[in-house]
């Protein structure tokens, strides 16, 4: 007796075969382009424009300072003119004798009366000096008032005019 074995036949859809062929063709083209890309195999050259730019001789029309430091003296101060946006003041403590008693200084206040900015003042009573943070300046005249307050109720004031152009 013969047994007949039934073989299963798989049928494929023609659309599936077309999609498989298209994907395979894209893969082969991408692989070929990755390995044999003519642009990556060509030697890289420097173009004349990149080697000699037109802006070699150019410079900014004007440069302005952003910050300026001013060292003040107690006896006389000249008015200052600047284009800077901020100023830092340094100098000696006026009306102060560090040899007698460095603890007599109570407070130092420095104010730009044009914009009402009160500066942070760093005092060195042993050295008899002070320094401020950067004080913003308005355009035009900036009257700056320095006040040194002492324990014996004495207040030494100093005025400075900084003009921002």
Coordinates of C-alpha atoms in Angstrom, one line a residue:
X1 CA 0.0 0.0 0.0
X2 CA 1.2 3.1 -0.9
X3 CA 1.2 6.0 1.5
X4 CA 1.1 9.2 -0.2
X5 CA 2.6 12.0 1.7
X6 CA 1.1 15.2 1.3
X7 CA 3.6 18.0 0.8
X8 CA 2.5 21.4 1.7
X9 CA 3.1 24.0 -0.8
X10 CA 3.8 27.6 0.2
X11 CA 2.3 30.2 -2.0
X12 CA 3.7 33.6 -2.0
X13 CA 1.9 36.7 -2.9
X14 CA 3.4 38.5 -5.9
X15 CA 3.1 41.9 -4.1
X16 CA 5.2 40.5 -1.2
X17 CA 7.9 39.5 -3.8
X18 CA 7.9 43.0 -5.3
X19 CA 8.2 44.6 -1.8
X20 CA 11.1 42.2 -0.9
X21 CA 12.9 43.0 -4.2
X22 CA 12.5 46.8 -3.7
X23 CA 13.8 46.7 -0.1
X24 CA 16.7 44.5 -1.2
X25 CA 17.6 46.9 -4.1
X26 CA 17.6 49.9 -1.7
X27 CA 19.8 48.0 0.8
X28 CA 22.3 47.0 -2.0
X29 CA 22.4 50.6 -3.3
X30 CA 23.0 52.0 0.2
X31 CA 25.7 49.5 0.9
X32 CA 27.4 50.3 -2.5
X33 CA 27.1 54.1 -1.8
X34 CA 28.6 53.7 1.7
X35 CA 31.6 51.7 0.4
X36 CA 32.2 53.4 -3.0
X37 CA 31.1 57.0 -2.5
X38 CA 33.0 59.1 -5.0
X39 CA 32.9 62.3 -2.8
X40 CA 34.6 60.6 0.1
X41 CA 37.2 59.1 -2.1
X42 CA 38.1 62.4 -3.7
X43 CA 41.0 64.3 -2.1
X44 CA 39.9 67.3 -0.1
X45 CA 41.2 70.6 -1.4
X46 CA 41.2 74.1 0.1
X47 CA 39.3 76.5 -1.9
X48 CA 40.9 79.9 -2.6
X49 CA 38.1 81.8 -0.8
X50 CA 38.6 79.9 2.5
X51 CA 42.4 80.4 2.3
X52 CA 42.2 84.1 1.6
X53 CA 39.1 85.6 3.2
X54 CA 37.9 89.1 2.3
X55 CA 37.8 90.2 5.9
X56 CA 41.5 90.0 6.6
X57 CA 42.1 93.7 6.7
X58 CA 38.9 94.5 8.6
X59 CA 38.6 95.7 12.2
X60 CA 35.8 97.0 14.4
X61 CA 35.0 100.7 13.8
X62 CA 35.3 101.5 17.4
X63 CA 35.8 99.7 20.7
X64 CA 34.6 101.0 24.0
X65 CA 35.6 99.9 27.4
X66 CA 33.0 98.2 29.5
X67 CA 34.7 98.9 32.8
X68 CA 37.0 101.6 34.2
X69 CA 38.9 101.8 37.4
X70 CA 39.3 105.2 39.1
X71 CA 41.8 105.8 41.9
X72 CA 40.7 108.7 44.1
X73 CA 42.7 111.0 46.3
X74 CA 41.3 112.7 49.4
X75 CA 42.6 116.2 48.7
X76 CA 41.5 116.7 45.1
X77 CA 39.7 114.9 42.4
X78 CA 39.2 115.8 38.8
X79 CA 36.1 115.2 36.9
X80 CA 36.3 112.0 34.8
X81 CA 35.0 111.4 31.3
X82 CA 34.6 107.9 30.0
X83 CA 32.7 105.7 27.5
X84 CA 32.6 102.8 30.0
X85 CA 29.3 101.4 31.3
X86 CA 30.6 100.8 34.8
X87 CA 33.2 102.3 37.1
X88 CA 35.1 100.9 40.1
X89 CA 36.4 103.3 42.7
X90 CA 39.5 102.8 44.8
X91 CA 41.4 105.0 47.1
X92 CA 42.4 106.0 50.6
X93 CA 39.9 106.4 53.4
X94 CA 39.5 110.2 53.8
X95 CA 39.8 111.7 57.3
X96 CA 41.2 108.4 58.6
X97 CA 44.3 107.7 60.6
X98 CA 45.0 104.0 60.8
X99 CA 47.8 104.5 63.3
X100 CA 45.5 105.9 66.0
X101 CA 42.5 103.6 65.9
X102 CA 41.5 101.5 62.9
X103 CA 38.1 100.7 64.5
X104 CA 36.9 104.4 64.4
X105 CA 35.5 104.1 60.9
X106 CA 31.8 103.1 61.2
X107 CA 30.6 103.1 57.6
X108 CA 31.5 104.1 54.1
X109 CA 28.8 104.8 51.6
X110 CA 29.3 105.5 47.9
X111 CA 26.2 106.5 45.8
X112 CA 25.7 107.4 42.2
X113 CA 23.0 110.0 42.6
X114 CA 22.1 109.9 38.9
X115 CA 20.6 106.4 39.2
X116 CA 20.5 106.1 43.0
X117 CA 22.8 103.1 42.9
X118 CA 24.5 102.4 46.2
X119 CA 27.8 100.7 45.8
X120 CA 29.1 97.8 47.9
X121 CA 32.3 99.2 49.6
X122 CA 35.1 96.9 50.7
X123 CA 37.2 98.7 53.4
X124 CA 40.7 97.8 54.6
X125 CA 40.9 99.7 57.9
X126 CA 44.4 98.4 58.6
X127 CA 45.7 99.7 55.2
X128 CA 43.4 102.7 55.2
X129 CA 42.0 101.9 51.8
X130 CA 38.7 101.1 50.1
X131 CA 37.4 99.6 46.9
X132 CA 33.9 99.3 45.4
X133 CA 32.1 96.9 43.2
X134 CA 31.4 98.1 39.6
X135 CA 28.9 101.1 39.7
X136 CA 26.7 101.4 36.6
X137 CA 26.7 104.7 34.9
X138 CA 23.9 106.6 33.1
X139 CA 24.6 108.5 29.9
X140 CA 25.6 112.0 30.6
X141 CA 26.7 113.3 34.0
X142 CA 26.9 111.0 37.0
X143 CA 27.5 112.7 40.3
X144 CA 29.0 110.3 42.8
X145 CA 29.0 111.0 46.5
X146 CA 31.4 109.4 49.0
X147 CA 30.7 109.5 52.7
X148 CA 33.0 108.3 55.5
X149 CA 31.2 108.1 58.8
X150 CA 33.3 107.9 62.0
X151 CA 32.6 106.9 65.6
X152 CA 33.1 110.5 66.9
X153 CA 30.1 111.6 64.7
X154 CA 32.4 113.1 62.1
X155 CA 31.3 112.6 58.5
X156 CA 33.8 113.3 55.7
X157 CA 32.2 113.7 52.3
X158 CA 33.7 113.8 48.8
X159 CA 32.0 114.5 45.5
X160 CA 33.1 113.3 42.1
X161 CA 31.5 113.9 38.6
X162 CA 31.9 111.1 36.0
X163 CA 30.5 112.0 32.6
X164 CA 29.7 109.0 30.3
X165 CA 29.9 109.9 26.6

